PDB file of C-alpha atoms and ligand atoms in Angstrom:
ATOM      1  CA  UNK A   6      -4.138  -4.891  21.385  1.00 98.00           C
ATOM      2  CA  UNK A   7      -5.597  -7.449  19.043  1.00 98.00           C
ATOM      3  CA  UNK A   8      -3.819  -9.069  16.085  1.00 98.00           C
ATOM      4  CA  UNK A   9      -5.496 -10.923  13.221  1.00 98.00           C
ATOM      5  CA  UNK A  10      -3.877 -13.819  11.330  1.00 98.00           C
ATOM      6  CA  UNK A  11      -5.274 -15.291   8.098  1.00 98.00           C
ATOM      7  CA  UNK A  12      -3.884 -18.714   7.179  1.00 98.00           C
ATOM      8  CA  UNK A  13      -3.794 -20.309   3.722  1.00 98.00           C
ATOM      9  CA  UNK A  14      -2.068 -23.566   2.763  1.00 98.00           C
ATOM     10  CA  UNK A  15      -0.648 -23.147  -0.742  1.00 98.00           C
ATOM     11  CA  UNK A  16       2.148 -20.786   0.309  1.00 98.00           C
ATOM     12  CA  UNK A  17       3.325 -22.878   3.264  1.00 98.00           C
ATOM     13  CA  UNK A  18       6.809 -24.405   3.297  1.00 98.00           C
ATOM     14  CA  UNK A  19       7.043 -27.977   1.922  1.00 98.00           C
ATOM     15  CA  UNK A  20       3.450 -27.847   0.610  1.00 98.00           C
ATOM     16  CA  UNK A  21       3.824 -28.614  -3.120  1.00 98.00           C
ATOM     17  CA  UNK A  22       1.419 -31.378  -4.091  1.00 98.00           C
ATOM     18  CA  UNK A  23      -2.372 -31.416  -4.573  1.00 97.00           C
ATOM     19  CA  UNK A  24      -2.152 -34.298  -2.064  1.00 98.00           C
ATOM     20  CA  UNK A  25      -1.455 -31.655   0.600  1.00 98.00           C
ATOM     21  CA  UNK A  26      -4.510 -29.542  -0.057  1.00 98.00           C
ATOM     22  CA  UNK A  27      -7.692 -31.437   0.693  1.00 96.00           C
ATOM     23  CA  UNK A  28      -9.045 -33.196   3.723  1.00 96.00           C
ATOM     24  CA  UNK A  29      -9.152 -36.703   2.223  1.00 96.00           C
ATOM     25  CA  UNK A  30      -5.765 -36.628   0.452  1.00 97.00           C
ATOM     26  CA  UNK A  31      -2.707 -38.581   1.564  1.00 97.00           C
ATOM     27  CA  UNK A  32      -0.411 -35.681   2.547  1.00 98.00           C
ATOM     28  CA  UNK A  33      -3.089 -33.471   4.125  1.00 98.00           C
ATOM     29  CA  UNK A  34      -1.990 -34.364   7.687  1.00 98.00           C
ATOM     30  CA  UNK A  35       1.493 -33.049   6.891  1.00 98.00           C
ATOM     31  CA  UNK A  36       0.100 -29.714   5.645  1.00 98.00           C
ATOM     32  CA  UNK A  37      -2.147 -29.360   8.740  1.00 98.00           C
ATOM     33  CA  UNK A  38       0.816 -29.893  11.018  1.00 98.00           C
ATOM     34  CA  UNK A  39       2.911 -27.278   9.196  1.00 98.00           C
ATOM     35  CA  UNK A  40      -0.038 -24.827   9.192  1.00 98.00           C
ATOM     36  CA  UNK A  41      -0.543 -25.281  12.925  1.00 98.00           C
ATOM     37  CA  UNK A  42       3.154 -24.792  13.668  1.00 98.00           C
ATOM     38  CA  UNK A  43       3.523 -21.538  11.675  1.00 98.00           C
ATOM     39  CA  UNK A  44       0.339 -20.086  13.203  1.00 98.00           C
ATOM     40  CA  UNK A  45       1.396 -21.064  16.716  1.00 98.00           C
ATOM     41  CA  UNK A  46       4.911 -19.586  16.502  1.00 98.00           C
ATOM     42  CA  UNK A  47       3.587 -16.323  15.010  1.00 98.00           C
ATOM     43  CA  UNK A  48       0.743 -16.014  17.532  1.00 98.00           C
ATOM     44  CA  UNK A  49       3.107 -16.663  20.449  1.00 98.00           C
ATOM     45  CA  UNK A  50       5.518 -14.002  19.170  1.00 98.00           C
ATOM     46  CA  UNK A  51       2.653 -11.493  18.843  1.00 98.00           C
ATOM     47  CA  UNK A  52       1.526 -12.300  22.374  1.00 98.00           C
ATOM     48  CA  UNK A  53       5.046 -11.725  23.712  1.00 98.00           C
ATOM     49  CA  UNK A  54       5.016  -8.356  21.909  1.00 98.00           C
ATOM     50  CA  UNK A  55       1.911  -7.244  23.802  1.00 98.00           C
ATOM     51  CA  UNK A  56      -1.088  -8.474  21.772  1.00 98.00           C
ATOM     52  CA  UNK A  57      -3.444  -9.824  24.436  1.00 98.00           C
ATOM     53  CA  UNK A  58      -5.709 -11.410  21.852  1.00 98.00           C
ATOM     54  CA  UNK A  59      -4.924 -13.075  18.513  1.00 98.00           C
ATOM     55  CA  UNK A  60      -7.786 -13.981  16.150  1.00 98.00           C
ATOM     56  CA  UNK A  61      -6.837 -16.610  13.574  1.00 98.00           C
ATOM     57  CA  UNK A  62      -8.971 -17.153  10.467  1.00 98.00           C
ATOM     58  CA  UNK A  63      -8.376 -20.601   9.029  1.00 98.00           C
ATOM     59  CA  UNK A  64      -8.802 -19.711   5.342  1.00 98.00           C
ATOM     60  CA  UNK A  65      -8.166 -22.670   3.037  1.00 97.00           C
ATOM     61  CA  UNK A  66     -10.747 -25.020   1.493  1.00 95.00           C
ATOM     62  CA  UNK A  67     -13.370 -25.967   4.095  1.00 96.00           C
ATOM     63  CA  UNK A  68     -11.307 -23.802   6.498  1.00 98.00           C
ATOM     64  CA  UNK A  69     -10.802 -26.426   9.208  1.00 98.00           C
ATOM     65  CA  UNK A  70      -7.068 -27.040   8.744  1.00 98.00           C
ATOM     66  CA  UNK A  71      -5.511 -25.763  11.981  1.00 98.00           C
ATOM     67  CA  UNK A  72      -5.459 -28.237  14.873  1.00 98.00           C
ATOM     68  CA  UNK A  73      -7.490 -26.314  17.515  1.00 98.00           C
ATOM     69  CA  UNK A  74      -6.174 -28.046  20.646  1.00 98.00           C
ATOM     70  CA  UNK A  75      -2.666 -26.865  19.799  1.00 98.00           C
ATOM     71  CA  UNK A  76      -3.623 -23.181  19.907  1.00 98.00           C
ATOM     72  CA  UNK A  77      -2.433 -21.188  22.952  1.00 98.00           C
ATOM     73  CA  UNK A  78      -5.044 -19.852  25.399  1.00 98.00           C
ATOM     74  CA  UNK A  79      -5.110 -16.297  24.016  1.00 98.00           C
ATOM     75  CA  UNK A  80      -6.007 -17.421  20.448  1.00 98.00           C
ATOM     76  CA  UNK A  81      -9.550 -17.342  19.042  1.00 98.00           C
ATOM     77  CA  UNK A  82     -10.020 -19.481  15.935  1.00 98.00           C
ATOM     78  CA  UNK A  83     -12.398 -18.709  13.035  1.00 98.00           C
ATOM     79  CA  UNK A  84     -13.258 -22.010  11.288  1.00 98.00           C
ATOM     80  CA  UNK A  85     -15.567 -23.211   8.541  1.00 98.00           C
ATOM     81  CA  UNK A  86     -16.773 -22.176   5.091  1.00 96.00           C
ATOM     82  CA  UNK A  87     -18.840 -20.695   3.439  1.00 93.00           C
ATOM     83  CA  UNK A  88     -18.765 -17.530   5.494  1.00 95.00           C
ATOM     84  CA  UNK A  89     -19.064 -13.788   4.824  1.00 93.00           C
ATOM     85  CA  UNK A  90     -15.739 -12.058   4.172  1.00 95.00           C
ATOM     86  CA  UNK A  91     -14.105 -15.442   3.621  1.00 96.00           C
ATOM     87  CA  UNK A  92     -10.365 -15.135   4.334  1.00 98.00           C
ATOM     88  CA  UNK A  93     -10.661 -12.039   6.572  1.00 98.00           C
ATOM     89  CA  UNK A  94     -13.700 -13.075   8.637  1.00 98.00           C
ATOM     90  CA  UNK A  95     -13.267 -11.974  12.251  1.00 97.00           C
ATOM     91  CA  UNK A  96     -10.692  -9.278  11.471  1.00 98.00           C
ATOM     92  CA  UNK A  97     -12.783  -6.157  12.128  1.00 96.00           C
ATOM     93  CA  UNK A  98     -11.509  -4.158  15.108  1.00 96.00           C
ATOM     94  CA  UNK A  99      -8.012  -5.674  15.007  1.00 98.00           C
ATOM     95  CA  UNK A 100      -4.963  -3.402  15.256  1.00 98.00           C
ATOM     96  CA  UNK A 101      -2.852  -5.310  12.743  1.00 98.00           C
ATOM     97  CA  UNK A 102      -3.187  -8.204  10.277  1.00 98.00           C
ATOM     98  CA  UNK A 103      -0.718 -10.897   9.200  1.00 98.00           C
ATOM     99  CA  UNK A 104      -1.086 -13.377   6.309  1.00 98.00           C
ATOM    100  CA  UNK A 105       0.594 -16.788   6.570  1.00 98.00           C
ATOM    101  CA  UNK A 106       0.936 -19.437   3.868  1.00 98.00           C
ATOM    102  CA  UNK A 107      -0.205 -17.086   1.117  1.00 98.00           C
ATOM    103  CA  UNK A 108       0.499 -17.741  -2.586  1.00 98.00           C
ATOM    104  CA  UNK A 109       0.842 -15.766  -5.815  1.00 98.00           C
ATOM    105  CA  UNK A 110      -2.116 -14.711  -7.931  1.00 98.00           C
ATOM    106  CA  UNK A 111      -3.238 -16.689 -10.946  1.00 97.00           C
ATOM    107  CA  UNK A 112      -0.840 -16.269 -13.857  1.00 96.00           C
ATOM    108  CA  UNK A 113       2.385 -15.610 -11.922  1.00 97.00           C
ATOM    109  CA  UNK A 114       4.994 -18.090 -13.170  1.00 96.00           C
ATOM    110  CA  UNK A 115       7.110 -20.430 -11.040  1.00 97.00           C
ATOM    111  CA  UNK A 116       4.692 -20.073  -8.127  1.00 98.00           C
ATOM    112  CA  UNK A 117       3.252 -23.108  -6.340  1.00 98.00           C
ATOM    113  CA  UNK A 118      -0.511 -23.339  -6.906  1.00 98.00           C
ATOM    114  CA  UNK A 119      -0.814 -19.841  -8.412  1.00 97.00           C
ATOM    115  CA  UNK A 120      -4.540 -19.015  -8.349  1.00 97.00           C
ATOM    116  CA  UNK A 121      -6.945 -16.319  -7.183  1.00 97.00           C
ATOM    117  CA  UNK A 122      -9.629 -17.532  -4.714  1.00 96.00           C
ATOM    118  CA  UNK A 123     -10.946 -20.320  -6.929  1.00 96.00           C
ATOM    119  CA  UNK A 124      -8.530 -22.290  -9.091  1.00 95.00           C
ATOM    120  CA  UNK A 125     -11.403 -24.204 -10.695  1.00 96.00           C
ATOM    121  CA  UNK A 126     -13.483 -21.193 -11.844  1.00 97.00           C
ATOM    122  CA  UNK A 127     -11.441 -17.957 -11.913  1.00 98.00           C
ATOM    123  CA  UNK A 128      -8.762 -16.980 -14.423  1.00 98.00           C
ATOM    124  CA  UNK A 129      -8.055 -13.544 -12.935  1.00 98.00           C
ATOM    125  CA  UNK A 130      -9.592 -10.697 -10.896  1.00 98.00           C
ATOM    126  CA  UNK A 131      -8.763  -6.995 -11.297  1.00 98.00           C
ATOM    127  CA  UNK A 132      -9.497  -4.040  -8.991  1.00 98.00           C
ATOM    128  CA  UNK A 133      -9.411  -0.645 -10.716  1.00 98.00           C
ATOM    129  CA  UNK A 134      -7.606  -2.336 -13.600  1.00 98.00           C
ATOM    130  CA  UNK A 135      -4.902  -3.953 -11.479  1.00 97.00           C
ATOM    131  CA  UNK A 136      -4.681  -7.764 -11.269  1.00 98.00           C
ATOM    132  CA  UNK A 137      -5.048  -8.763  -7.627  1.00 98.00           C
ATOM    133  CA  UNK A 138      -3.907 -11.710  -5.559  1.00 98.00           C
ATOM    134  CA  UNK A 139      -5.853 -12.877  -2.529  1.00 98.00           C
ATOM    135  CA  UNK A 140      -3.222 -10.966  -0.528  1.00 98.00           C
ATOM    136  CA  UNK A 141      -3.978  -7.698  -2.269  1.00 98.00           C
ATOM    137  CA  UNK A 142      -7.785  -7.947  -2.271  1.00 98.00           C
ATOM    138  CA  UNK A 143      -7.752  -8.949   1.408  1.00 98.00           C
ATOM    139  CA  UNK A 144      -5.386  -6.029   2.141  1.00 98.00           C
ATOM    140  CA  UNK A 145      -7.747  -3.598   0.372  1.00 98.00           C
ATOM    141  CA  UNK A 146     -10.665  -4.834   2.465  1.00 98.00           C
ATOM    142  CA  UNK A 147      -8.717  -4.678   5.722  1.00 98.00           C
ATOM    143  CA  UNK A 148      -7.497  -1.218   4.696  1.00 98.00           C
ATOM    144  CA  UNK A 149     -11.105  -0.061   4.340  1.00 98.00           C
ATOM    145  CA  UNK A 150     -11.650  -1.239   7.925  1.00 98.00           C
ATOM    146  CA  UNK A 151      -8.509   0.605   9.094  1.00 98.00           C
ATOM    147  CA  UNK A 152      -6.391  -2.518   9.622  1.00 98.00           C
ATOM    148  CA  UNK A 153      -2.842  -2.524   8.162  1.00 98.00           C
ATOM    149  CA  UNK A 154      -1.243  -5.728   6.860  1.00 98.00           C
ATOM    150  CA  UNK A 155       2.117  -5.763   8.638  1.00 98.00           C
ATOM    151  CA  UNK A 156       3.471  -9.135   7.500  1.00 98.00           C
ATOM    152  CA  UNK A 157       2.961 -11.537   4.591  1.00 98.00           C
ATOM    153  CA  UNK A 158       4.649 -14.953   4.812  1.00 98.00           C
ATOM    154  CA  UNK A 159       4.453 -17.268   1.841  1.00 98.00           C
ATOM    155  CA  UNK A 160       5.794 -18.077  -1.600  1.00 98.00           C
ATOM    156  CA  UNK A 161       8.653 -15.800  -2.644  1.00 98.00           C
ATOM    157  CA  UNK A 162       6.841 -15.349  -5.993  1.00 98.00           C
ATOM    158  CA  UNK A 163       4.043 -13.527  -4.108  1.00 98.00           C
ATOM    159  CA  UNK A 164       6.507 -11.356  -2.203  1.00 98.00           C
ATOM    160  CA  UNK A 165       8.197 -10.401  -5.481  1.00 98.00           C
ATOM    161  CA  UNK A 166       4.909  -9.503  -7.204  1.00 98.00           C
ATOM    162  CA  UNK A 167       1.926  -8.007  -5.314  1.00 98.00           C
ATOM    163  CA  UNK A 168       3.656  -7.484  -1.953  1.00 98.00           C
ATOM    164  CA  UNK A 169       6.614  -5.669  -3.518  1.00 98.00           C
ATOM    165  CA  UNK A 170       4.399  -3.599  -5.825  1.00 97.00           C
ATOM    166  CA  UNK A 171       1.467  -2.679  -3.550  1.00 97.00           C
ATOM    167  CA  UNK A 172       2.607  -3.303   0.038  1.00 98.00           C
ATOM    168  CA  UNK A 173       6.249  -2.159  -0.026  1.00 97.00           C
ATOM    169  CA  UNK A 174       6.456  -1.414   3.720  1.00 98.00           C
ATOM    170  CA  UNK A 175       4.909  -4.733   4.757  1.00 98.00           C
ATOM    171  CA  UNK A 176       7.425  -7.303   6.023  1.00 98.00           C
ATOM    172  CA  UNK A 177       7.706 -10.259   3.634  1.00 98.00           C
ATOM    173  CA  UNK A 178       8.831 -13.621   4.983  1.00 98.00           C
ATOM    174  CA  UNK A 179       9.706 -16.118   2.220  1.00 98.00           C
ATOM    175  CA  UNK A 180       8.620 -19.594   3.298  1.00 98.00           C
ATOM    176  CA  UNK A 181       9.646 -21.260   0.024  1.00 98.00           C
ATOM    177  CA  UNK A 182      10.983 -20.615  -3.455  1.00 98.00           C
ATOM    178  CA  UNK A 183       8.988 -22.276  -6.197  1.00 98.00           C
ATOM    179  CA  UNK A 184      10.583 -24.129  -9.108  1.00 98.00           C
ATOM    180  CA  UNK A 185       7.213 -24.725 -10.767  1.00 98.00           C
ATOM    181  CA  UNK A 186       3.501 -24.950  -9.984  1.00 97.00           C
ATOM    182  CA  UNK A 187       4.146 -28.216  -8.113  1.00 98.00           C
ATOM    183  CA  UNK A 188       7.708 -27.943  -6.798  1.00 98.00           C
ATOM    184  CA  UNK A 189       9.608 -25.694  -4.399  1.00 98.00           C
ATOM    185  CA  UNK A 190      12.627 -25.547  -2.137  1.00 98.00           C
ATOM    186  CA  UNK A 191      11.827 -24.723   1.519  1.00 98.00           C
ATOM    187  CA  UNK A 192      14.031 -24.129   4.574  1.00 98.00           C
ATOM    188  CA  UNK A 193      13.745 -26.523   7.545  1.00 98.00           C
ATOM    189  CA  UNK A 194      10.877 -25.883   9.948  1.00 98.00           C
ATOM    190  CA  UNK A 195      13.486 -24.876  12.536  1.00 98.00           C
ATOM    191  CA  UNK A 196      14.736 -22.154  10.175  1.00 98.00           C
ATOM    192  CA  UNK A 197      11.160 -21.164   9.227  1.00 98.00           C
ATOM    193  CA  UNK A 198      10.287 -20.626  12.893  1.00 98.00           C
ATOM    194  CA  UNK A 199      13.296 -18.332  13.320  1.00 98.00           C
ATOM    195  CA  UNK A 200      12.330 -16.364  10.186  1.00 98.00           C
ATOM    196  CA  UNK A 201       8.752 -15.944  11.458  1.00 98.00           C
ATOM    197  CA  UNK A 202       9.851 -14.746  14.905  1.00 98.00           C
ATOM    198  CA  UNK A 203      12.299 -12.251  13.368  1.00 98.00           C
ATOM    199  CA  UNK A 204       9.785 -11.085  10.746  1.00 98.00           C
ATOM    200  CA  UNK A 205       6.966 -10.633  13.280  1.00 98.00           C
ATOM    201  CA  UNK A 206       9.186  -8.562  15.584  1.00 98.00           C
ATOM    202  CA  UNK A 207      10.282  -6.385  12.661  1.00 98.00           C
ATOM    203  CA  UNK A 208       6.665  -5.979  11.436  1.00 98.00           C
ATOM    204  CA  UNK A 209       5.387  -4.855  14.848  1.00 98.00           C
ATOM    205  CA  UNK A 210       8.342  -2.475  15.181  1.00 98.00           C
ATOM    206  CA  UNK A 211       7.616  -0.897  11.765  1.00 98.00           C
ATOM    207  CA  UNK A 212       3.924  -0.589  12.631  1.00 98.00           C
ATOM    208  CA  UNK A 213       4.668   1.058  15.985  1.00 98.00           C
ATOM    209  CA  UNK A 214       6.963   3.517  14.214  1.00 98.00           C
ATOM    210  CA  UNK A 215       4.034   4.428  11.938  1.00 98.00           C
ATOM    211  CA  UNK A 216       5.706   3.083   8.795  1.00 98.00           C
ATOM    212  CA  UNK A 217       2.907   0.659   7.801  1.00 98.00           C
ATOM    213  CA  UNK A 218      -0.523   2.186   7.087  1.00 97.00           C
ATOM    214  CA  UNK A 219      -3.859   0.620   6.061  1.00 98.00           C
ATOM    215  CA  UNK A 220      -4.060   0.258   2.271  1.00 97.00           C
ATOM    216  CA  UNK A 221      -6.559   2.522   0.529  1.00 96.00           C
ATOM    217  CA  UNK A 222      -8.326   2.139  -2.803  1.00 96.00           C
ATOM    218  CA  UNK A 223     -10.013   4.603  -5.142  1.00 97.00           C
ATOM    219  CA  UNK A 224     -13.850   4.611  -5.094  1.00 97.00           C
ATOM    220  CA  UNK A 225     -16.024   3.519  -6.804  1.00 98.00           C
ATOM    221  CA  UNK A 226     -14.293   0.158  -6.853  1.00 98.00           C
ATOM    222  CA  UNK A 227     -14.190  -1.254 -10.398  1.00 98.00           C
ATOM    223  CA  UNK A 228     -13.871  -5.019 -10.449  1.00 98.00           C
ATOM    224  CA  UNK A 229     -13.108  -7.233 -13.462  1.00 98.00           C
ATOM    225  CA  UNK A 230     -13.511 -11.001 -13.289  1.00 98.00           C
ATOM    226  CA  UNK A 231     -12.347 -13.413 -15.988  1.00 98.00           C
ATOM    227  CA  UNK A 232     -13.680 -16.929 -15.585  1.00 98.00           C
ATOM    228  CA  UNK A 233     -12.191 -20.134 -16.958  1.00 97.00           C
ATOM    229  CA  UNK A 234     -15.430 -21.039 -18.759  1.00 96.00           C
ATOM    230  CA  UNK A 235     -18.079 -18.920 -20.509  1.00 98.00           C
ATOM    231  CA  UNK A 236     -20.822 -20.809 -18.631  1.00 98.00           C
ATOM    232  CA  UNK A 237     -19.601 -19.218 -15.402  1.00 98.00           C
ATOM    233  CA  UNK A 238     -19.900 -15.751 -16.990  1.00 98.00           C
ATOM    234  CA  UNK A 239     -23.431 -16.652 -18.184  1.00 98.00           C
ATOM    235  CA  UNK A 240     -24.398 -17.216 -14.537  1.00 98.00           C
ATOM    236  CA  UNK A 241     -22.595 -14.077 -13.297  1.00 98.00           C
ATOM    237  CA  UNK A 242     -24.406 -11.940 -15.874  1.00 97.00           C
ATOM    238  CA  UNK A 243     -27.766 -12.812 -14.255  1.00 97.00           C
ATOM    239  CA  UNK A 244     -26.877 -10.342 -11.496  1.00 97.00           C
ATOM    240  CA  UNK A 245     -28.154  -6.893 -12.589  1.00 97.00           C
ATOM    241  CA  UNK A 246     -24.963  -5.174 -11.345  1.00 96.00           C
ATOM    242  CA  UNK A 247     -22.801  -7.256 -13.670  1.00 98.00           C
ATOM    243  CA  UNK A 248     -21.870  -6.249 -17.234  1.00 98.00           C
ATOM    244  CA  UNK A 249     -20.625  -8.803 -19.758  1.00 98.00           C
ATOM    245  CA  UNK A 250     -17.382  -7.791 -21.451  1.00 98.00           C
ATOM    246  CA  UNK A 251     -16.693 -10.916 -23.505  1.00 98.00           C
ATOM    247  CA  UNK A 252     -17.341 -14.657 -23.409  1.00 98.00           C
ATOM    248  CA  UNK A 253     -15.496 -15.250 -20.149  1.00 98.00           C
ATOM    249  CA  UNK A 254     -15.144 -11.746 -18.672  1.00 98.00           C
ATOM    250  CA  UNK A 255     -17.526  -9.588 -16.607  1.00 98.00           C
ATOM    251  CA  UNK A 256     -17.176  -6.339 -14.674  1.00 98.00           C
ATOM    252  CA  UNK A 257     -19.073  -4.408 -12.017  1.00 98.00           C
ATOM    253  CA  UNK A 258     -18.687  -1.377  -9.750  1.00 98.00           C
ATOM    254  CA  UNK A 259     -19.342  -0.967  -6.036  1.00 98.00           C
ATOM    255  CA  UNK A 260     -19.027   1.850  -3.515  1.00 98.00           C
ATOM    256  CA  UNK A 261     -16.854  -0.121  -1.123  1.00 98.00           C
ATOM    257  CA  UNK A 262     -14.328  -2.948  -1.100  1.00 98.00           C
ATOM    258  CA  UNK A 263     -16.632  -4.805   1.296  1.00 98.00           C
ATOM    259  CA  UNK A 264     -19.411  -4.829  -1.327  1.00 98.00           C
ATOM    260  CA  UNK A 265     -16.929  -5.827  -4.035  1.00 98.00           C
ATOM    261  CA  UNK A 266     -15.646  -8.675  -1.871  1.00 97.00           C
ATOM    262  CA  UNK A 267     -19.168  -9.972  -1.264  1.00 97.00           C
ATOM    263  CA  UNK A 268     -19.952  -9.777  -4.997  1.00 98.00           C
ATOM    264  CA  UNK A 269     -16.805 -11.760  -5.811  1.00 97.00           C
ATOM    265  CA  UNK A 270     -17.803 -14.402  -3.252  1.00 97.00           C
ATOM    266  CA  UNK A 271     -21.269 -14.569  -4.821  1.00 97.00           C
ATOM    267  CA  UNK A 272     -19.949 -14.893  -8.392  1.00 98.00           C
ATOM    268  CA  UNK A 273     -17.606 -17.693  -7.318  1.00 97.00           C
ATOM    269  CA  UNK A 274     -20.533 -19.526  -5.665  1.00 96.00           C
ATOM    270  CA  UNK A 275     -22.587 -19.103  -8.841  1.00 97.00           C
ATOM    271  CA  UNK A 276     -19.711 -20.440 -10.968  1.00 98.00           C
ATOM    272  CA  UNK A 277     -19.156 -23.329  -8.558  1.00 97.00           C
ATOM    273  CA  UNK A 278     -22.864 -24.176  -8.894  1.00 97.00           C
ATOM    274  CA  UNK A 279     -22.630 -24.212 -12.701  1.00 97.00           C
ATOM    275  CA  UNK A 280     -19.528 -26.397 -12.479  1.00 97.00           C
ATOM    276  CA  UNK A 281     -21.270 -28.820 -10.105  1.00 96.00           C
ATOM    277  CA  UNK A 282     -24.121 -29.272 -12.605  1.00 97.00           C
ATOM    278  CA  UNK A 283     -22.266 -29.193 -15.930  1.00 94.00           C
ATOM    279  CA  UNK A 284     -18.637 -29.924 -15.017  1.00 84.00           C
TER     280      UNK A 284
HETATM  281 ZN1   ZN B  13      -5.863 -21.965  -0.267  1.00 89.18          ZN
END
């Protein structure tokens, strides 16, 4: 059996400051260490439960956060960005997927670093009219590939929004409780490790019992994207598939989640390009 883990930083315990989130910032080393520890404990638990191979997609920023030499021998690590299928690259063919360090979607209150894929360009994203977090869009894509998301570990605000509403059978492991966008209370790493071991065992048990299925989505897939700046929508509208709804909002339809995911990646790159030129 093969398990897939996708790792983000904003939903990790004790990660609360922008200083944690980028390679050159003062607290980045602390975040890397925490990321590596939660991945390692989860991967080792999966291995003990019979998963011979664990693929880990490092999925924050330039996607080189996890310390590779600390990974056990059975782990394969997906690193680097840009890449196709971003946060779920390398997941195809896995039996189960787990998300670690995930955060709430843009607009959820009292949630550390609430955002959806790109905090500097995107206001919100909808799929078939429903606002989606990274968790939910990634789960739709994995679902299309037949891979169920058995565990989500991250900010409690995420577990009490998209996970509760769209992935009710998935095991949620709260790694912190946010007081605001930049503050949270987190258990000790010793307690976090115990929660992850317990949650992973429960998730695999539920999956083996047939309780957790791949998520499905109605086709065609209708995607709405609201940008933070009308200039980003101007760029998005250059794509013939994209319709302009208002100054900052566009929509498009695709026949699969995979196509929708690629389009979203493309629109974010276009917006990032506009931002790089015009600010
Ligand atoms: Zn992130």
